[in-house]
Amino acid sequence: MSKVDLTKSQNEDAMKLAISRVNHRLKAIYLGGGQKKIDKLHSKNKMTARERIDYLIDDDTPFFEIGAFAGYEMYEEYGGCPAGGVVTGIGRVSGRQCVIVANDATVKAGAWFPITGKKNLRAQEIAMENRLPIIYLVDSAGVFLPMQDEIFPDKEHFGRIFRNNARMSSMGIPQIAAIMGSCVAGGAYLPIMSDEALIVEKTGSIFLAGPYLVKAAIGEDVDQETLGGATTQSEISGVTDYKMPDDPTCLDTIRDLVSQIGHFEKTGFDRIEAKPPQVDPEELFGLFPENPTKPYKTIEVIKCLVDDSKVTEYKKGYGKTIICAYARIDGWSVGIVANNRQVVKNAKGEMQFGGVIYSDSADKASRFIMICNQKKIPLVFLHDVTGFMVGTRSEHGGIIKDGAKMVNAVSNSTVPKFSVIMGNSYGAGNYAMCGKAYDPRLIVAWPTARVAVMGGSQAAKVLTQIQMASRKAKGEALDPEAEQELYQKIKSRYDEQTTAYYAAARLWVDAIINPLETRRVISLGIEAASNAPMEPFNVGVLQT
């Protein structure tokens, strides 16, 4: 076996092992609060959140889950919060894409942790940006009281959800809510601020204060059904619109309601008949390096992702550390902006590091982004970037100005943007390549992704130098062993905080995906985006 073949084999094994780890962890997450809690729900004639979604969506259609890793390895002092206690994503209901939000009652009775609120807001954001109907399957005990200060009062906390309910209603975005379990206190506003609300007999209940609080507040003795059960809220108060005998009937009725919703005018992104890549997509497993510092041919990875493996490169010979290209993904016309990880020579014969953004690369990318906006072509950003080039030559050449130009173009872009973090996504490179702060419609990570202000080794060297300089200034002895120990401690912490899991737990990315799912996810995202009108593109003031 040649050295090249051996490297490809090692890369392939590493990627497949990384995907296997993701799937193994997801399998545990999908159990929510555990089998005993699932059995308890079933004993009450209730379906789990995931069972409800599986029943609701069209047969033989995928559900793209958003935030499955939300809360991963967080809140351990409270026993954890798998998937943030709520299942969210995009699924097809009665033939049309919908955002679905389902509380997982097996996780702390569906109580809201801080990450639960953030995840709900992300689901609403996706519905609002893409003008998709949103379906809430409510089964929640309300705010997780031990952490109320981190979920209740701030701008992006619990109350923002009801504000979004009102905004979506004014935008004409359909909202359907099903009360399939508890719906307590402030959380009661969510289904009732939706356009239509269903409630399931015997298991569904909705009230501002439960029986215990009513007793404590006004001394009244009342049971849950009389206070806010299905009959009370459907036939006496008129709070809910449909009384359902069980979960399946409720979900069938939602399907019927969705089937009758009118359609928005499509934005008109270009799509032709899809063609599979000529290059076997699994080839990218061998192409993408196990070692994040190793160079590779990014264009070959792109050919594994696009229709017919065909790309038309823009300014191919200029700004070579970024690839800008037109292509198609599942038939959709897209503009691709990808960090080129090859070591290249510029027109002056100077060597340029792969994965680093130089002035010429930033200039090229800025212009390409503007052209895609003019031509109404969605943008796909493929991240493997260590940042912008530093040093005297770069500063004198205006790297800050050229970097700002690219960030400006990304910020003001109005065509849908989609980000795929394949490898590194460090520092201002994350910003220029449309990181989470720049409103990508969807942002996903491969298991090999790393997100941070800089790499672990770089950060550890910088922080170690600072701390050792501080000790020297104080006249303390400099012990090489202590310096190395400090370096390893800092690097270990940084490496842990740069993983795809760490990013996904905090919803910096929407999902960790198998690279082979990239085409499907981008296609799904463009289809969703085609429901919403585009704003005029105005790039503002550029430093030229």
C-alpha positions as a printed Julia matrix, in Angstrom:
544×3 Matrix{Float64}:
   0.0    0.0     0.0
   1.4    3.41   -0.99
   1.82   6.26    1.49
  -1.1    8.1    -0.13
  -3.37   5.05    0.1
  -2.35   4.5     3.73
  -3.2    8.11    4.6
  -6.58   7.83    2.83
  -7.32   4.62    4.72
  -6.42   6.25    8.05
  -8.56   9.3     7.26
 -11.5    7.09    6.3
 -11.23   5.02    9.48
 -11.03   8.17   11.62
 -14.11   9.74    9.99
 -16.18   6.56   10.26
 -15.19   6.2    13.92
 -16.19   9.85   14.55
 -19.59   9.25   12.89
 -20.05   6.1    14.96
 -19.43   8.1    18.16
 -22.06  10.64   17.13
 -24.62   7.9    16.47
 -23.83   6.14   19.75
 -24.35   9.35   21.73
 -27.53  10.18   19.83
 -28.94   6.75   20.67
 -28.66   7.59   24.38
 -30.08  11.09   23.86
 -33.12   9.69   22.04
 -34.1    7.84   25.24
 -34.7   11.21   26.93
 -35.21  10.65   30.64
 -34.81   6.88   30.26
 -36.86   3.77   29.58
 -38.66   3.86   32.95
 -39.99   7.36   32.21
 -41.03   6.25   28.73
 -42.9    3.26   30.17
 -44.63   5.56   32.65
 -45.88   7.78   29.8
 -47.15   4.76   27.91
 -49.03   3.58   31.0
 -50.96   6.87   30.87
 -51.91   6.27   27.24
 -49.48   8.96   26.11
 -46.92   8.89   23.33
 -43.4   10.2    23.79
 -42.29  13.39   22.04
 -40.39  11.46   19.38
 -43.27   9.01   18.86
 -45.63  11.96   18.36
 -43.34  13.46   15.72
 -42.9   10.11   13.94
 -46.68   9.73   13.8
 -47.26  13.32   12.69
 -44.87  13.56    9.75
 -45.57  12.01    6.36
 -44.6    8.38    5.88
 -41.16   7.7     4.42
 -40.04  11.3     4.83
 -37.07  12.37    6.98
 -37.24  14.59   10.05
 -34.29  16.97   10.27
 -33.75  17.34   13.99
 -32.33  20.63   15.22
 -30.5   20.72   18.53
 -30.39  17.01   19.39
 -27.16  17.68   21.3
 -28.57  20.76   23.09
 -27.63  20.56   26.76
 -25.12  17.74   26.15
 -22.98  17.28   29.29
 -24.62  20.38   30.82
 -26.73  20.68   34.02
 -25.12  17.52   35.43
 -25.86  18.71   38.98
 -29.56  18.35   38.13
 -29.23  15.0    36.41
 -28.72  16.38   32.91
 -31.15  17.58   30.26
 -31.04  15.33   27.16
 -31.81  17.29   23.97
 -32.69  20.25   26.18
 -35.95  18.53   27.17
 -37.57  19.4    23.84
 -37.42  17.89   20.35
 -37.36  20.4    17.48
 -36.83  20.23   13.74
 -38.24  20.42   10.24
 -40.56  17.7     8.98
 -43.07  17.26    6.19
 -46.72  17.26    7.31
 -49.47  16.75    4.71
 -46.94  17.4     1.99
 -45.48  20.66    3.28
 -42.48  21.58    5.4
 -43.28  22.53    9.0
 -41.24  23.38   12.07
 -42.19  21.02   14.89
 -41.58  21.64   18.61
 -42.4   18.78   21.02
 -41.77  18.91   24.79
 -40.17  15.74   26.15
 -42.09  14.94   29.32
 -39.59  12.19   30.23
 -37.0   14.91   31.0
 -37.95  16.66   34.25
 -41.63  16.53   33.2
 -40.76  18.71   30.2
 -39.55  21.58   32.4
 -37.74  24.47   30.74
 -34.0   24.78   31.37
 -32.11  27.79   29.95
 -31.07  25.74   26.9
 -34.72  24.69   26.42
 -35.7   28.32   25.97
 -32.82  28.95   23.58
 -33.78  25.9    21.53
 -37.44  26.95   21.32
 -36.4   30.42   20.19
 -34.17  28.9    17.5
 -37.12  26.84   16.22
 -39.29  29.95   16.08
 -36.49  31.87   14.34
 -36.33  29.23   11.61
 -40.12  29.38   11.17
 -40.04  33.18   10.94
 -37.05  33.42    8.58
 -38.48  30.83    6.19
 -42.18  31.53    6.71
 -42.88  27.91    7.67
 -45.95  26.78    9.64
 -44.99  25.8    13.2
 -46.59  23.04   15.27
 -46.2   22.89   19.06
 -46.83  19.58   20.85
 -47.07  20.85   24.42
 -46.35  18.67   27.46
 -44.44  20.7    30.02
 -44.36  21.47   33.72
 -43.12  25.01   32.96
 -39.93  26.77   34.03
 -37.33  24.67   35.9
 -37.56  26.65   39.13
 -34.0   26.1    40.47
 -32.72  27.99   37.39
 -35.52  30.53   36.99
 -33.1   33.47   37.0
 -31.46  32.12   33.83
 -34.67  31.47   31.91
 -37.3   33.99   33.0
 -36.58  37.74   32.75
 -34.08  38.6    29.99
 -34.63  39.54   26.35
 -33.8   36.11   24.9
 -35.53  34.21   27.72
 -38.92  32.55   28.17
 -41.05  35.63   27.51
 -39.53  36.13   24.06
 -41.37  33.0    22.93
 -44.78  34.62   23.44
 -43.61  37.8    21.75
 -42.63  35.63   18.77
 -46.09  33.99   18.87
 -47.61  37.42   18.37
 -45.09  38.45   15.69
 -45.63  35.27   13.68
 -49.38  35.75   13.83
 -48.99  39.25   12.39
 -46.71  37.85    9.67
 -49.35  35.32    8.64
 -47.25  32.31    9.68
 -49.65  29.54   10.79
 -49.2   28.25   14.35
 -50.99  25.15   15.64
 -50.62  23.96   19.23
 -51.7   20.69   20.8
 -51.96  20.47   24.6
 -51.04  16.82   25.13
 -50.0   16.99   28.76
 -49.37  19.68   31.36
 -49.33  23.31   30.3
 -48.78  25.48   33.34
 -48.33  29.14   34.35
 -46.66  31.42   31.79
 -46.28  28.48   29.44
 -50.06  28.46   29.02
 -49.77  31.5    26.78
 -47.84  29.63   24.06
 -50.69  27.41   22.81
 -53.35  30.06   23.31
 -51.33  32.69   21.43
 -51.15  30.22   18.56
 -53.81  30.4    15.85
 -55.52  27.16   16.82
 -55.27  24.98   19.92
 -56.19  21.35   20.48
 -56.36  19.55   23.83
 -56.34  15.83   24.63
 -58.92  14.51   27.09
 -57.73  13.2    30.48
 -54.03  13.89   29.77
 -54.08  17.52   28.6
 -54.56  20.41   31.01
 -53.9   24.14   30.86
 -54.09  26.78   33.57
 -52.19  29.75   34.94
 -51.97  28.16   38.38
 -52.34  24.48   39.28
 -54.47  23.06   42.12
 -51.72  23.4    44.75
 -51.02  27.03   43.93
 -54.74  27.84   43.81
 -55.11  26.32   47.28
 -52.15  28.32   48.57
 -53.24  31.58   46.92
 -57.0   31.71   47.54
 -57.77  28.64   49.63
 -59.88  26.95   46.95
 -59.87  23.15   46.66
 -60.13  22.01   43.04
 -58.9   19.05   41.0
 -56.85  19.36   37.83
 -59.6   18.32   35.39
 -62.17  20.74   36.8
 -59.63  23.57   36.91
 -58.22  23.25   33.4
 -58.93  19.92   31.76
 -60.14  19.34   28.2
 -63.86  19.7    28.94
 -63.38  22.86   31.01
 -61.18  24.61   28.45
 -63.13  23.47   25.36
 -66.73  23.72   26.56
 -66.78  26.22   29.45
 -63.97  28.74   28.96
 -63.61  28.35   25.18
 -59.84  28.65   25.57
 -59.14  25.68   23.25
 -60.67  24.96   19.86
 -60.7   21.18   19.55
 -61.21  18.46   22.16
 -59.44  15.22   21.2
 -59.97  11.76   22.73
 -56.33  10.62   22.44
 -52.89  11.41   21.02
 -53.34   9.73   17.59
 -56.65  11.51   16.92
 -55.07  14.81   17.94
 -52.14  14.31   15.57
 -54.44  13.21   12.72
 -56.45  16.41   13.2
 -53.27  18.51   13.03
 -52.42  16.83    9.72
 -55.87  17.72    8.44
 -55.53  21.34    9.57
 -52.11  21.66    7.89
 -53.45  20.17    4.65
 -55.83  23.12    4.29
 -53.29  25.93    4.75
 -52.72  28.12    1.69
 -49.29  28.49    0.12
 -46.98  31.5    -0.06
 -45.51  32.68   -3.34
 -42.11  31.06   -3.91
 -38.99  33.21   -4.02
 -37.78  31.61   -7.23
 -34.36  30.11   -6.55
 -33.26  28.16   -9.6
 -33.64  24.38   -9.54
 -33.3   21.75  -12.23
 -33.37  17.96  -12.11
 -30.88  16.75   -9.52
 -27.88  14.61  -10.45
 -25.78  12.61   -8.0
 -22.08  13.47   -7.77
 -19.93  11.64  -10.32
 -17.38  11.14   -7.56
 -18.54   8.68   -4.9
 -19.49  10.9    -1.9
 -17.81   8.43    0.46
 -14.5    9.38   -1.17
 -14.49  12.47    1.04
 -13.91  10.21    4.07
 -10.46   9.45    2.71
  -9.84  12.98    1.47
 -10.62  14.79    4.73
  -7.6   14.51    7.06
  -7.66  13.04   10.53
  -5.06  15.64   11.56
  -6.67  19.14   11.51
  -3.36  20.77   10.6
  -2.8   18.7     7.45
  -3.43  20.26    4.02
  -5.82  18.63    1.55
  -7.51  19.4    -1.77
 -10.73  21.15   -0.77
 -11.92  21.2    -4.39
 -11.95  17.39   -4.36
 -14.15  17.41   -1.24
 -16.53  19.85   -2.98
 -16.79  17.5    -5.96
 -18.08  14.82   -3.57
 -20.93  17.14   -2.53
 -22.21  18.8    -5.71
 -24.37  17.55   -8.58
 -22.43  15.77  -11.32
 -19.25  16.79   -9.4
 -19.3   19.91  -11.56
 -18.07  23.31  -10.35
 -17.41  26.6   -12.12
 -14.69  28.41  -10.18
 -14.79  32.19   -9.92
 -11.37  33.93  -10.15
  -9.66  30.53   -9.92
  -6.13  31.93  -10.16
  -6.63  34.8    -7.69
  -7.04  34.69   -3.91
  -6.35  30.97   -3.9
  -6.87  30.3    -0.18
 -10.61  30.7    -0.72
 -12.52  28.78   -3.38
 -15.55  30.56   -4.82
 -17.6   28.49   -7.21
 -21.0   28.04   -8.79
 -22.48  24.56   -8.56
 -25.73  22.7    -7.94
 -26.77  20.73   -4.89
 -29.77  18.43   -5.35
 -30.66  20.51   -8.39
 -30.52  23.88   -6.6
 -28.18  26.57   -7.93
 -25.72  27.57   -5.18
 -22.67  29.76   -4.72
 -19.99  28.01   -2.66
 -17.44  29.85   -0.52
 -14.91  27.36    0.85
 -11.6   27.67    2.64
  -8.91  26.06    0.49
  -6.67  23.95    2.71
  -3.93  23.49    0.1
  -0.65  25.37    0.42
  -0.61  27.61   -2.66
   1.49  30.2    -4.47
   0.1   33.62   -5.27
   0.81  35.55   -8.48
   4.04  36.89   -6.95
   5.31  33.37   -6.31
   4.84  33.74   -2.55
   3.67  30.72   -0.56
   0.32  31.06    1.21
  -0.89  28.8     4.03
  -4.02  26.74    3.39
  -7.04  27.6     5.52
  -5.83  31.17    6.14
  -7.69  34.15    4.65
  -5.36  36.62    2.92
  -6.29  40.04    1.55
  -6.73  38.8    -2.01
  -8.92  35.9    -0.83
 -11.14  38.21    1.21
 -11.44  40.59   -1.74
 -12.46  37.75   -4.08
 -14.99  36.3    -1.63
 -16.57  39.71   -1.0
 -17.17  40.28   -4.7
 -18.5   36.75   -5.22
 -20.97  37.12   -2.33
 -22.25  40.38   -3.83
 -22.66  38.78   -7.26
 -24.63  35.86   -5.77
 -26.96  38.35   -4.12
 -27.44  40.14   -7.44
 -28.21  36.84   -9.18
 -30.44  35.5    -6.38
 -28.25  32.46   -5.74
 -28.19  30.93   -2.19
 -24.76  30.79   -0.56
 -23.09  27.75    1.0
 -20.07  28.34    3.27
 -17.71  25.4     3.89
 -15.56  26.19    6.92
 -12.02  25.0     7.5
 -10.4   28.26    8.49
  -7.73  29.14   11.04
  -8.3   32.9    10.68
  -6.96  35.89    8.76
  -3.27  36.23    7.96
  -1.28  38.18   10.55
   2.13  39.86   10.58
   3.75  43.07    9.32
   3.26  42.4     5.61
  -0.44  41.61    6.06
  -1.09  44.62    8.29
   0.69  46.95    5.87
  -1.33  45.43    3.05
  -4.61  46.27    4.79
  -5.77  42.85    5.96
  -8.17  44.44    8.47
  -9.77  46.52    5.71
 -10.13  43.55    3.38
 -11.43  41.32    6.17
 -13.98  43.98    7.09
 -15.1   44.08    3.46
 -15.85  40.35    3.53
 -17.64  40.55    6.89
 -19.7   43.47    5.52
 -20.73  41.47    2.45
 -21.72  38.46    4.56
 -23.6   40.63    7.07
 -25.69  42.4     4.44
 -26.28  39.39    2.22
 -30.01  38.76    1.8
 -29.94  35.48   -0.12
 -30.26  32.46    2.18
 -26.93  31.45    3.7
 -25.98  27.95    4.88
 -22.87  27.1     6.84
 -21.17  23.73    7.1
 -18.29  23.56    9.58
 -16.14  20.75    8.2
 -12.99  21.35   10.22
 -11.55  24.45   11.88
 -13.65  27.57   12.37
 -11.41  29.92   14.33
 -11.42  33.59   15.22
 -12.58  36.21   12.75
 -12.49  33.49   10.1
 -15.66  32.11   11.71
 -17.31  35.5    11.26
 -16.23  36.03    7.64
 -17.39  32.52    6.75
 -20.91  33.17    8.12
 -20.72  31.79   11.64
 -23.77  31.67   13.9
 -23.7   35.43   14.54
 -24.32  36.11   10.83
 -27.74  34.47   10.56
 -27.2   31.39    8.43
 -30.59  29.76    7.78
 -29.01  26.51    8.95
 -25.55  25.9    10.42
 -24.34  22.33   10.81
 -21.09  20.66   11.79
 -19.32  17.51   10.72
 -17.99  15.43   13.66
 -14.54  16.84   12.79
 -15.59  20.46   13.43
 -13.75  22.74   15.86
 -15.08  26.18   16.86
 -13.12  28.66   18.97
 -11.35  32.01   18.98
  -8.18  30.06   18.13
  -6.85  26.51   18.24
  -5.98  24.83   21.53
  -2.22  24.85   20.9
  -2.19  28.51   19.88
  -4.32  29.59   22.83
  -2.26  27.57   25.29
   1.01  29.05   24.0
  -0.34  32.61   24.22
  -1.83  32.21   27.7
   1.23  30.33   28.99
   3.53  33.09   27.73
   1.38  35.73   29.42
   1.3   33.88   32.74
   5.03  33.08   32.67
   5.83  36.73   31.85
   3.69  37.79   34.81
   5.62  35.45   37.12
   8.93  36.73   35.76
   7.87  40.33   36.42
   7.15  39.36   40.02
  10.61  37.86   40.35
   9.33  34.3    40.65
  11.49  31.38   39.49
  10.57  29.99   36.07
  10.34  26.21   36.22
  10.26  24.54   32.75
   8.26  21.62   34.13
   5.69  23.96   35.67
   5.49  25.85   32.36
   4.81  22.63   30.45
   2.22  21.54   33.0
   0.45  24.9    32.69
   0.54  24.64   28.9
  -1.01  21.15   28.9
  -3.72  22.19   31.36
  -4.75  25.18   29.24
  -4.55  23.2    25.99
  -6.69  20.39   27.4
  -9.4   22.85   28.46
  -9.34  24.61   25.09
  -9.41  21.37   23.12
 -12.5   20.27   25.05
 -14.22  23.58   24.36
 -13.54  23.49   20.62
 -15.27  20.17   19.84
 -18.4   19.81   17.72
 -20.21  18.45   20.79
 -19.4   21.51   22.89
 -20.7   23.77   20.09
 -23.84  21.7    19.53
 -24.62  21.53   23.26
 -24.83  25.34   23.29
 -26.66  25.59   19.94
 -23.76  27.32   18.2
 -24.6   24.8    15.49
 -27.99  23.28   14.71
 -26.78  19.71   14.34
 -23.79  17.42   14.03
 -24.28  15.53   10.78
 -22.72  12.71    8.83
 -20.9   14.45    5.92
 -22.99  12.3     3.55
 -26.1   14.17    4.79
 -24.71  17.56    3.69
 -26.49  17.58    0.32
 -29.85  16.68    1.88
 -29.59  19.3     4.63
 -28.68  22.12    2.22
 -31.46  21.11   -0.18
 -33.98  21.02    2.67
 -32.81  24.45    3.8
 -33.11  26.05    0.37
 -36.58  24.56   -0.09
 -37.61  26.08    3.25
 -36.05  29.45    2.37
 -37.96  29.59   -0.91
 -41.16  30.32    1.07
 -39.93  33.7     2.35
 -39.46  36.93    0.36
 -35.96  38.36   -0.06
 -35.07  41.86    1.06
 -33.2   44.16   -1.37
 -29.42  43.78   -1.17
 -27.48  46.86   -0.05
 -23.91  46.28    1.02
 -23.46  49.69    2.66
 -20.07  51.42    2.9
 -17.03  49.33    1.9
 -13.43  50.31    2.56
 -11.89  49.8    -0.88
